[in-house]
PDB file of C-alpha atoms in Angstrom:
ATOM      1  CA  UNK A1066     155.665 147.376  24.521  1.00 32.00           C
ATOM      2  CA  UNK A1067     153.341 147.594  27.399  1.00 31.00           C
ATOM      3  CA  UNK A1068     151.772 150.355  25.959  1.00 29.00           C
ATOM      4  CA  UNK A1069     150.636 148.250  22.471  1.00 33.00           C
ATOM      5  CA  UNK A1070     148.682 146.038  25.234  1.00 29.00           C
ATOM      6  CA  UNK A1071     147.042 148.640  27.196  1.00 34.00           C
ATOM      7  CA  UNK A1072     144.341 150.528  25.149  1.00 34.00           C
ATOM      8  CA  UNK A1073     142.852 146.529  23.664  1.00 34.00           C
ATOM      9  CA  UNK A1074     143.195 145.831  27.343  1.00 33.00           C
ATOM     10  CA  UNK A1075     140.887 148.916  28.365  1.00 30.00           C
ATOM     11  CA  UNK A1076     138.863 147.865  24.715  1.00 32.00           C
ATOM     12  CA  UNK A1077     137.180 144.939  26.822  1.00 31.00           C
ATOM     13  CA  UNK A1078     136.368 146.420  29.518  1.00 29.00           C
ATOM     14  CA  UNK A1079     134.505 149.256  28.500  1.00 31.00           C
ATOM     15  CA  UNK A1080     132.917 147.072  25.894  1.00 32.00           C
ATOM     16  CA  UNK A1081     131.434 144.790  28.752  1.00 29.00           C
ATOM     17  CA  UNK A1082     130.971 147.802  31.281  1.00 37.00           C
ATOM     18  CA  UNK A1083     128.230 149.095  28.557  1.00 34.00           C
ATOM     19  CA  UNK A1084     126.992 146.355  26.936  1.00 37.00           C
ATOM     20  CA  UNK A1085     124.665 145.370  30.139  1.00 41.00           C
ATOM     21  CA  UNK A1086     121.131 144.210  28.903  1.00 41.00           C
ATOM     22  CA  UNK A1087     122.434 145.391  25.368  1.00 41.00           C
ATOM     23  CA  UNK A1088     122.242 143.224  22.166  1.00 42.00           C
ATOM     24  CA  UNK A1089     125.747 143.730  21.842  1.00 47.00           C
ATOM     25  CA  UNK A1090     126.322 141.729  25.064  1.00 46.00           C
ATOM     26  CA  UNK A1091     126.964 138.507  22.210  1.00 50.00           C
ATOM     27  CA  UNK A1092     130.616 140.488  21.225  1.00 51.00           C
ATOM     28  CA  UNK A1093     131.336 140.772  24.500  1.00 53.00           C
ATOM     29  CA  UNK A1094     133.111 136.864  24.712  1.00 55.00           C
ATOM     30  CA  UNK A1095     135.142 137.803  21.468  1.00 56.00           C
ATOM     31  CA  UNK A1096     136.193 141.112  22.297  1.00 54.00           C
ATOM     32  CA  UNK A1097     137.565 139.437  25.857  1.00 53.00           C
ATOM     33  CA  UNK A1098     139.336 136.679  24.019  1.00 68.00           C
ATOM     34  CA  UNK A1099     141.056 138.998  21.832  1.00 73.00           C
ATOM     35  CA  UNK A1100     142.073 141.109  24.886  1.00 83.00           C
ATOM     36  CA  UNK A1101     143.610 137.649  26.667  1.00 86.00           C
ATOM     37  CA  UNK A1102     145.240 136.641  23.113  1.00 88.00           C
ATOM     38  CA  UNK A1103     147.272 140.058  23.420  1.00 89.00           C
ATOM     39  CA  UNK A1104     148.274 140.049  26.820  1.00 89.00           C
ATOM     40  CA  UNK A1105     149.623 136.304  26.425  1.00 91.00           C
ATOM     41  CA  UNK A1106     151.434 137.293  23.264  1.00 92.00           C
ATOM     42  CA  UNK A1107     153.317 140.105  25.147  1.00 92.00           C
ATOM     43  CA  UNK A1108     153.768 137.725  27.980  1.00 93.00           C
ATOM     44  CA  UNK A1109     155.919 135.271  25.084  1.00 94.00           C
ATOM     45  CA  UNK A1110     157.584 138.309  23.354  1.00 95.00           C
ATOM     46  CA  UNK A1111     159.643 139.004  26.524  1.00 95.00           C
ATOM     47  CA  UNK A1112     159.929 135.623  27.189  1.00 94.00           C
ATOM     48  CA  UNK A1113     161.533 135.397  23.680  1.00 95.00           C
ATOM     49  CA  UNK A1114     163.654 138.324  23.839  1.00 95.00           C
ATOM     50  CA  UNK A1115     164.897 138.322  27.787  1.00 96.00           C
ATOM     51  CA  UNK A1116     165.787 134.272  27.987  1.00 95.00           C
ATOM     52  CA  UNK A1117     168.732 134.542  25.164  1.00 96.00           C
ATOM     53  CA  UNK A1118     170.181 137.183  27.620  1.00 97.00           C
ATOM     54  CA  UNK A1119     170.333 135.045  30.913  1.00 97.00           C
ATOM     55  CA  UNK A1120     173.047 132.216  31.050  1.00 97.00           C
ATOM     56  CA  UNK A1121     173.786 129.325  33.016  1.00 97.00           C
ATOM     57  CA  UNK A1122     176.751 129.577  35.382  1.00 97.00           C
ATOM     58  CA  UNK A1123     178.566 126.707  36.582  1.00 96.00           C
ATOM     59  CA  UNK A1124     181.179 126.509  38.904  1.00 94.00           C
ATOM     60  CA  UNK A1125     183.129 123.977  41.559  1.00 90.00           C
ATOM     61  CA  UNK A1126     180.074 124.427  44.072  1.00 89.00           C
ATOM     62  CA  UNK A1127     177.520 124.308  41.943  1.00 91.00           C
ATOM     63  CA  UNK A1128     175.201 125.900  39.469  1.00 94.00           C
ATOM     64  CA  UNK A1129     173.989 129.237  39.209  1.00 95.00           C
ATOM     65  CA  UNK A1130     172.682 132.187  36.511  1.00 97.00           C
ATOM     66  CA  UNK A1131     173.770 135.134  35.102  1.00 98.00           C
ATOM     67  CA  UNK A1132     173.127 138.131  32.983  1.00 98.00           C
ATOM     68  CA  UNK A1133     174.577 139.407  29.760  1.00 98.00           C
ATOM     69  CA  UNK A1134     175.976 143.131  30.829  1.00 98.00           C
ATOM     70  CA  UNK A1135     177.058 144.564  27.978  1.00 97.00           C
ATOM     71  CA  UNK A1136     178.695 144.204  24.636  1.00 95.00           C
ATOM     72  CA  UNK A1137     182.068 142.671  25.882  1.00 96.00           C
ATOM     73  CA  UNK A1138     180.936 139.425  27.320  1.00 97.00           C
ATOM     74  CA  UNK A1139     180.817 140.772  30.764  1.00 98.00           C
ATOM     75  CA  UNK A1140     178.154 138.880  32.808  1.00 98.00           C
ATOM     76  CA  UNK A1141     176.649 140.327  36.210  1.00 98.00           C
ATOM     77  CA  UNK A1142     175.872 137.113  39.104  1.00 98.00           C
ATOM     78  CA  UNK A1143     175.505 137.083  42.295  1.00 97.00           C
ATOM     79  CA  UNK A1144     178.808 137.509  44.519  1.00 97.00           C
ATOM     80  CA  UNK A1145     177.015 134.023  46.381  1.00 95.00           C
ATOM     81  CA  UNK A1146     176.658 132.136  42.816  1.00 96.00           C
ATOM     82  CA  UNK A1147     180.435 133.022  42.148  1.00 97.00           C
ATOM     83  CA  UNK A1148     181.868 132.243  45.280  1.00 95.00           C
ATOM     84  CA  UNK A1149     185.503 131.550  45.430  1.00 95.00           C
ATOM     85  CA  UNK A1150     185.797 130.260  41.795  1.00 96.00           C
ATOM     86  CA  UNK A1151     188.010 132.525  39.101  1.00 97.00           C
ATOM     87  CA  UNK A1152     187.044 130.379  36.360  1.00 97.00           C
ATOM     88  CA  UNK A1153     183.614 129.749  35.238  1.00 98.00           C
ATOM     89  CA  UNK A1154     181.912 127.616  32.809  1.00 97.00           C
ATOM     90  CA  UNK A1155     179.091 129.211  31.100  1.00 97.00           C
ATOM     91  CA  UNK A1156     176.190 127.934  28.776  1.00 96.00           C
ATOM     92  CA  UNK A1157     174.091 129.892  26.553  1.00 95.00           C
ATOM     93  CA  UNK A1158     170.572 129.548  25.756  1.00 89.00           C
ATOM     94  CA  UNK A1159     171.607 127.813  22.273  1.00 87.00           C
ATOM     95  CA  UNK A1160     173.776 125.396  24.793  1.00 92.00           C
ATOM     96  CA  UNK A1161     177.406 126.726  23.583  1.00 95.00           C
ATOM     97  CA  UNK A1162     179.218 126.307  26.723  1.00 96.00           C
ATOM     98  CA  UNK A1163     182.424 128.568  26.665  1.00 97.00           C
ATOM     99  CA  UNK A1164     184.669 129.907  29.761  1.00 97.00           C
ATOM    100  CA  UNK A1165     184.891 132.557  31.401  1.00 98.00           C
ATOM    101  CA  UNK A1166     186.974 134.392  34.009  1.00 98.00           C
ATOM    102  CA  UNK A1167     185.873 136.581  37.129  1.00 98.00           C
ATOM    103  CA  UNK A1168     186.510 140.474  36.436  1.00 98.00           C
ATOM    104  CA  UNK A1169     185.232 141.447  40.796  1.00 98.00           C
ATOM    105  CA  UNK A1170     182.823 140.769  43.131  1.00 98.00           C
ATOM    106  CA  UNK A1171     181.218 142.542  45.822  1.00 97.00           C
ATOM    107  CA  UNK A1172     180.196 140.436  48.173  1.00 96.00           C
ATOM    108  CA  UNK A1173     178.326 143.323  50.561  1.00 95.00           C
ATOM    109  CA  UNK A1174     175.903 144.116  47.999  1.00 96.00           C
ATOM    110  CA  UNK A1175     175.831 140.388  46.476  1.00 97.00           C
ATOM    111  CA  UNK A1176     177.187 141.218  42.834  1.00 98.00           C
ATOM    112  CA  UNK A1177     179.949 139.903  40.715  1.00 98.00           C
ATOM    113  CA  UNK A1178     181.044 139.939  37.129  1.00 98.00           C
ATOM    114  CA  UNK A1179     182.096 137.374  35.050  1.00 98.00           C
ATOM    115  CA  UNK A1180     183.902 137.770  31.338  1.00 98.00           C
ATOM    116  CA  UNK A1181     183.571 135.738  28.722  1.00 97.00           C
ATOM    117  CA  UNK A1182     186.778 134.809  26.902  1.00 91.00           C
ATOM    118  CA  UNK A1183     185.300 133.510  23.718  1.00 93.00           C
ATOM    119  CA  UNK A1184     181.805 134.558  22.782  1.00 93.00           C
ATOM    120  CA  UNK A1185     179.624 138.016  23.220  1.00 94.00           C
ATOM    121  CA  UNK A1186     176.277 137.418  23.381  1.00 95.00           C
ATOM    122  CA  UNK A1187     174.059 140.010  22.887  1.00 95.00           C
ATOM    123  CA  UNK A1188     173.360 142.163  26.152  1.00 97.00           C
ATOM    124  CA  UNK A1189     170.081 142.883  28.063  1.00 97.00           C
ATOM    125  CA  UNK A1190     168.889 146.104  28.834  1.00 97.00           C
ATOM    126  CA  UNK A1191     168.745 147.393  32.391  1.00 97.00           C
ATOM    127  CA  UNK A1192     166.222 149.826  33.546  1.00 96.00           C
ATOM    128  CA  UNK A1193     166.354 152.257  36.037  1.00 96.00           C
ATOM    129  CA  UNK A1194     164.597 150.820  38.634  1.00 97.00           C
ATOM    130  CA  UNK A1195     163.147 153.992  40.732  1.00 95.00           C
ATOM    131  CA  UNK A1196     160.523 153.129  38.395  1.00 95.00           C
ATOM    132  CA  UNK A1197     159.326 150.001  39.871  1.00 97.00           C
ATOM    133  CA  UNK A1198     155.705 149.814  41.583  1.00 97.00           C
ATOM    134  CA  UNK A1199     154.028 147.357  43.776  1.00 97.00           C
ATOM    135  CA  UNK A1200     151.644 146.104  41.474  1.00 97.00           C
ATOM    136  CA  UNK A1201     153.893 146.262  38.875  1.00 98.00           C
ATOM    137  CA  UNK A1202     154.298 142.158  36.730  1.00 97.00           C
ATOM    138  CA  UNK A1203     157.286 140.874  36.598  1.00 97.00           C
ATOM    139  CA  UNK A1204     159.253 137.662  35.231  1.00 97.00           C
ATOM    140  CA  UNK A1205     161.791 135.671  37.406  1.00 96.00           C
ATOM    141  CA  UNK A1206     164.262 134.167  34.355  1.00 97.00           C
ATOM    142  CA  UNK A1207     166.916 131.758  35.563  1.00 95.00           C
ATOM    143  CA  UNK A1208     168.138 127.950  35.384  1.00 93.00           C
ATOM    144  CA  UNK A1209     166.840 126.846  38.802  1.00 90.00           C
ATOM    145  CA  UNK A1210     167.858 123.055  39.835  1.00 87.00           C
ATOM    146  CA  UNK A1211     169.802 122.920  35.964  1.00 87.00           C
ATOM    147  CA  UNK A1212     166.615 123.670  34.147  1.00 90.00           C
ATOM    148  CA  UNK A1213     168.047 126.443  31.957  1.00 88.00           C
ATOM    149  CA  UNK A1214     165.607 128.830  30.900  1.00 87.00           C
ATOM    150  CA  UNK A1215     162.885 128.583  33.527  1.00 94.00           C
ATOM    151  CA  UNK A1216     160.393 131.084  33.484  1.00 96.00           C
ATOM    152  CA  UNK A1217     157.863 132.031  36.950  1.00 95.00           C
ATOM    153  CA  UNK A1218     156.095 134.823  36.757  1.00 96.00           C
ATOM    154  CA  UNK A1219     154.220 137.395  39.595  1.00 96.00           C
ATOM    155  CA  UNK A1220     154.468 140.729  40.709  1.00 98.00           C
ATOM    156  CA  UNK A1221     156.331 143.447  42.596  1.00 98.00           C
ATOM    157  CA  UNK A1222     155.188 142.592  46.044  1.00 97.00           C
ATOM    158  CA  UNK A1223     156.694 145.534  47.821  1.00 97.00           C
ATOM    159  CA  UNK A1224     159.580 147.370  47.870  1.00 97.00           C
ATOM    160  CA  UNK A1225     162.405 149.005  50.171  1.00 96.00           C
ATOM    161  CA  UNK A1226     162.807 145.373  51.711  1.00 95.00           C
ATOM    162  CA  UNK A1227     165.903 144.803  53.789  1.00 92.00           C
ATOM    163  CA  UNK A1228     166.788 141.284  54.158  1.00 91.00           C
ATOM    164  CA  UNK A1229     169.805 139.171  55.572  1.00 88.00           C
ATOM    165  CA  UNK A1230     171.400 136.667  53.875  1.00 86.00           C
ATOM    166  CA  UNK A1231     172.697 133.462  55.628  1.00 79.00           C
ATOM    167  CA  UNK A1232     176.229 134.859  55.526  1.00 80.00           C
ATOM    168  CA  UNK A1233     175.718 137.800  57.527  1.00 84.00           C
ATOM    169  CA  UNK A1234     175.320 140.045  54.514  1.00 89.00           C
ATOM    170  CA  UNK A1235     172.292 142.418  54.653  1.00 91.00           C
ATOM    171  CA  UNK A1236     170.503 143.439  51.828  1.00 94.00           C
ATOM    172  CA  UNK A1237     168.562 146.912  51.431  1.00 93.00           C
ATOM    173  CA  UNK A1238     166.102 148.834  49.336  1.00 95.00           C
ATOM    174  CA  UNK A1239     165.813 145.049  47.189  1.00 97.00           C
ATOM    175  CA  UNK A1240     162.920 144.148  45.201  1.00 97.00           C
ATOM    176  CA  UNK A1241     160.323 141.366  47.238  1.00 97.00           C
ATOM    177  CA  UNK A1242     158.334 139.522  44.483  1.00 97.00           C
ATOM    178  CA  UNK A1243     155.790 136.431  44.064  1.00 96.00           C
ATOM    179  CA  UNK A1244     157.439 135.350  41.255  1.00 95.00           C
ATOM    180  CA  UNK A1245     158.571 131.553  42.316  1.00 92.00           C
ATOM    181  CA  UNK A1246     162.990 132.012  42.956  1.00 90.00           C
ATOM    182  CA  UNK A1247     164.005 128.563  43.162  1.00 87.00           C
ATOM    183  CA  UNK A1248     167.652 127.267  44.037  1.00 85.00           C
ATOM    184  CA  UNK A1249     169.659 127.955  40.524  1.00 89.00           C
ATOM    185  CA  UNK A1250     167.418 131.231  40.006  1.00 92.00           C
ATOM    186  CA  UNK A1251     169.818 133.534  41.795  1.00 93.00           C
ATOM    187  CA  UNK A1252     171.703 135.807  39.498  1.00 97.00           C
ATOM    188  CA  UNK A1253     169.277 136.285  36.814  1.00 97.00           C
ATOM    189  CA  UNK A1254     166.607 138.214  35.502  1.00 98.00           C
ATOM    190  CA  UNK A1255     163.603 139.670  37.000  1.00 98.00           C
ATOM    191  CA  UNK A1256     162.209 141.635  34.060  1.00 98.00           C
ATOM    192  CA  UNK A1257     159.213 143.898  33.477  1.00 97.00           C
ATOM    193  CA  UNK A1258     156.465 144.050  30.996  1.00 95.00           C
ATOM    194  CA  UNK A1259     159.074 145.672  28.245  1.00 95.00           C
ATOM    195  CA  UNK A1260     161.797 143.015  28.801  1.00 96.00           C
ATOM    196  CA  UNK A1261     163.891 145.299  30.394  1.00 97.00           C
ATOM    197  CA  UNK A1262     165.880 144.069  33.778  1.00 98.00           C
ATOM    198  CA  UNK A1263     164.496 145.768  36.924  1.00 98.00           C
ATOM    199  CA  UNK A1264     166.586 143.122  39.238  1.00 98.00           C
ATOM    200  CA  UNK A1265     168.413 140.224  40.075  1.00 98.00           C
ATOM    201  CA  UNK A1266     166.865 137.490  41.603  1.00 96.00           C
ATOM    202  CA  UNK A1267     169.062 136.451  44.597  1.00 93.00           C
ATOM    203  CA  UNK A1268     167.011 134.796  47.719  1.00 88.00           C
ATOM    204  CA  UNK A1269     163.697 133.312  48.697  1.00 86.00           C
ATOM    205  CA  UNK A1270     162.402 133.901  51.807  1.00 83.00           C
ATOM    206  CA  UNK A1271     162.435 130.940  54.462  1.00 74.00           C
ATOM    207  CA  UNK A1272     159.891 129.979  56.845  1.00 72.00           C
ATOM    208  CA  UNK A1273     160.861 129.142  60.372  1.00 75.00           C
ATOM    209  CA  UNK A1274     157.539 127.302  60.865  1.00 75.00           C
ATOM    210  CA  UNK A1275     158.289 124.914  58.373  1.00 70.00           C
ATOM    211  CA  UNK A1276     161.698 123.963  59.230  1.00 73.00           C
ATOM    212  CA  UNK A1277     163.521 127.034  57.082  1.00 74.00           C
ATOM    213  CA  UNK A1278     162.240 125.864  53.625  1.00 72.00           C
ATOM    214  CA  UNK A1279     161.298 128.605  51.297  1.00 71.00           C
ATOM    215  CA  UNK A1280     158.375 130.196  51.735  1.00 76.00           C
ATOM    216  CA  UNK A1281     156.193 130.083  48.493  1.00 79.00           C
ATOM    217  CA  UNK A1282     155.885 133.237  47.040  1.00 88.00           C
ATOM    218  CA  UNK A1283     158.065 135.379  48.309  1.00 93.00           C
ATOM    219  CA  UNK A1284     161.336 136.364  46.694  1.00 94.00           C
ATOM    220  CA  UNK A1285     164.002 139.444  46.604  1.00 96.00           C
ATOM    221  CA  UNK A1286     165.544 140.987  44.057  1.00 97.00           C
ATOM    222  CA  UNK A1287     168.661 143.399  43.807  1.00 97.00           C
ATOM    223  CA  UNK A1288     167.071 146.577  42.219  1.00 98.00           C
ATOM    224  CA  UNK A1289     168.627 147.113  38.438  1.00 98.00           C
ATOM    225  CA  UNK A1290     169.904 150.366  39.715  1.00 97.00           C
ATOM    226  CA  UNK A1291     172.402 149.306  42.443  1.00 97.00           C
ATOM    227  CA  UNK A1292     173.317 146.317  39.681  1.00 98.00           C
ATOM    228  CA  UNK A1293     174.552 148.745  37.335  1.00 98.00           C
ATOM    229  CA  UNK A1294     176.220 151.218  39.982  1.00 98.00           C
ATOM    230  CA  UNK A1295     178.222 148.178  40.987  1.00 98.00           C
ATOM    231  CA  UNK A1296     178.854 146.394  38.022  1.00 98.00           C
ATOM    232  CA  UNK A1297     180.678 149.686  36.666  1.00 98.00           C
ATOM    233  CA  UNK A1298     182.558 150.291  39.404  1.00 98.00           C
ATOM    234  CA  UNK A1299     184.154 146.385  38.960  1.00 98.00           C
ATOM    235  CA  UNK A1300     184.153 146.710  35.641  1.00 97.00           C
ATOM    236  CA  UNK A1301     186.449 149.860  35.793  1.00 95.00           C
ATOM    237  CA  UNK A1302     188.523 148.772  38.479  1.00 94.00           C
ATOM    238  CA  UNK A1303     189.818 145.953  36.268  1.00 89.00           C
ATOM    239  CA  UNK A1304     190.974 147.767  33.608  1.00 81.00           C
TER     240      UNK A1304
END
C-alpha cells in the first residue's frame, strides 16, 4: 500500500520545486491537496483494516489489549496485561464479548497468549520487523483507559532500546516510538504504513522529574519478530 501513496506524494513536490515564477504556480494548491487527500486516505485504510484485529482484554485486575494471532482464536498480550488470570473476557471491535482461556505466558520477554473458546476473528498480519527504520510512521492501536479502538499515531523513534519494566523484567532490542501508549494500550498493535504489525505496544516511558508520570511521547514496543518467535513456541508447547 505504501507504495500507491508514494509516486502522487513525489507528484507535488516536483510540481512545486519547478513551478517557481511559472504560470503553472496556480496548480500548484490543487496538486498539494490531492497529495494530502491520498496520504489521509491511506492513513484510514489501515485504520480500517488493523482495528477489527486488536481486542479488548479484560481480566480480575483490570483492562488490557490484544492481538488476533492467527486463524484459531489465539490472541498474543502482554505477559503484564494477563497477569495471574486463566480466564479472560474478551470484546471485539463489533462489541461481541466471548471468553477465553490462557494457552502460556512468558513473562521475561512480556508475551502471553490467550484462546478464544467461541469465536475466530480474522487474524492480523505480522511483519518481520528487521525491517523497521527510524523514521519509519507508525500507528499505536489499543483500548487505553476502556476506549476500545483508540488510534495515536507517530513514528519509529529509535531502535535497539533496552528498557526495564517495574517488575524487574528488562526489555531489549524493543521498538521506542512517539506514538501516544496510554494505560490500556499495552498488548496491541503498533502497525506500519501497510497495516502490517511491526510490535506490541507495552510501556511508556516515565519521567522522574515529574513525579514518574509518563513522559509524552515516548513509548516501546516489542519488535513483531520476537512476538512471533514466542508466541510459537507457547503455542506449541500447549498442544
Amino acid at each position: 500500500m505504501v507504495k500507491s501513496i508514494m509516486p502522487s506524494m513525489l507528484v507535488g513536490v516536483a510540481a512545486l520545486a519547478g513551478c517557481g515564477g511559472s504560470s503553472d504556480s496556480a496548480t500548484a494548491p490543487a496538486t498539494l491537496a490531492g497529495g494530502a487527500a491520498a496520504v489521509q486516505e491511506q492513513f484510514v485504510q489501515v485504520v480500517d483494516h488493523v482495528s477489527p484485529q486488536v481486542v479488548q482484554i479484560e481480566t480480575s485486575q483490570g483492562l488490557g489489549s490484544g492481538i488476533v494471532y492467527d486463524d484459531r482464536g489465539d490472541i498474543v498480550t502482554n505477559a503484564h496485561v494477563a497477569g495471574d488470570s486463566r480466564r479472560f473476557l474478551v470484546t471485539l471491535e463489533g462489541g461481541d464479548r466471548h471468553t477465553a482461556a490462557l494457552v502460556g505466558t512468558d513473562p521475561s520477554n512480556d508475551l502471553a497468549v490467550i484462546r478464544l473458546s467461541d469465536a475466530k476473528p480474522s487474524p492480523a498480519t505480522f511483519a518481520d520487523s528487521s525491517g523497521v527504520r527510524s523514521g519509519d510512521i507508525v500507528f499505536a492501536i489499543g483500548n487505553p483507559l476502556g476506549l476500545q479502538s483508540s488510534v495515536t499515531q507517530g513514528i519509529v523513534s529509535s531502535l535497539n532500546r533496552s528498557v526495564g519494566e517495574s517488575n524487574g523484567v528488562t526489555l531489549s532490542n524493543v521498538i521506542q516510538t512517539s506514538a501516544e501508549i496510554n494505560p490500556g494500550n499495552s498488548g496491541g498493535a503498533l502497525v506500519d504504513l501497510s497495516g502490517d504489525v511491526v510490535g506490541v505496544p507495552t510501556l511508556a516511558a516515565l519521567d522522574p522529574e515529574f513525579g514518574n508520570t509518563p513522559a509524552a511521547g515516548i513509548g516501546f514496543a516489542i519488535p513483531s519478530s520476537t512476538v512471533r518467535r514466542v508466541a510459537d513456541r507457547l503455542i506449541g508447547a500447549s498442544q
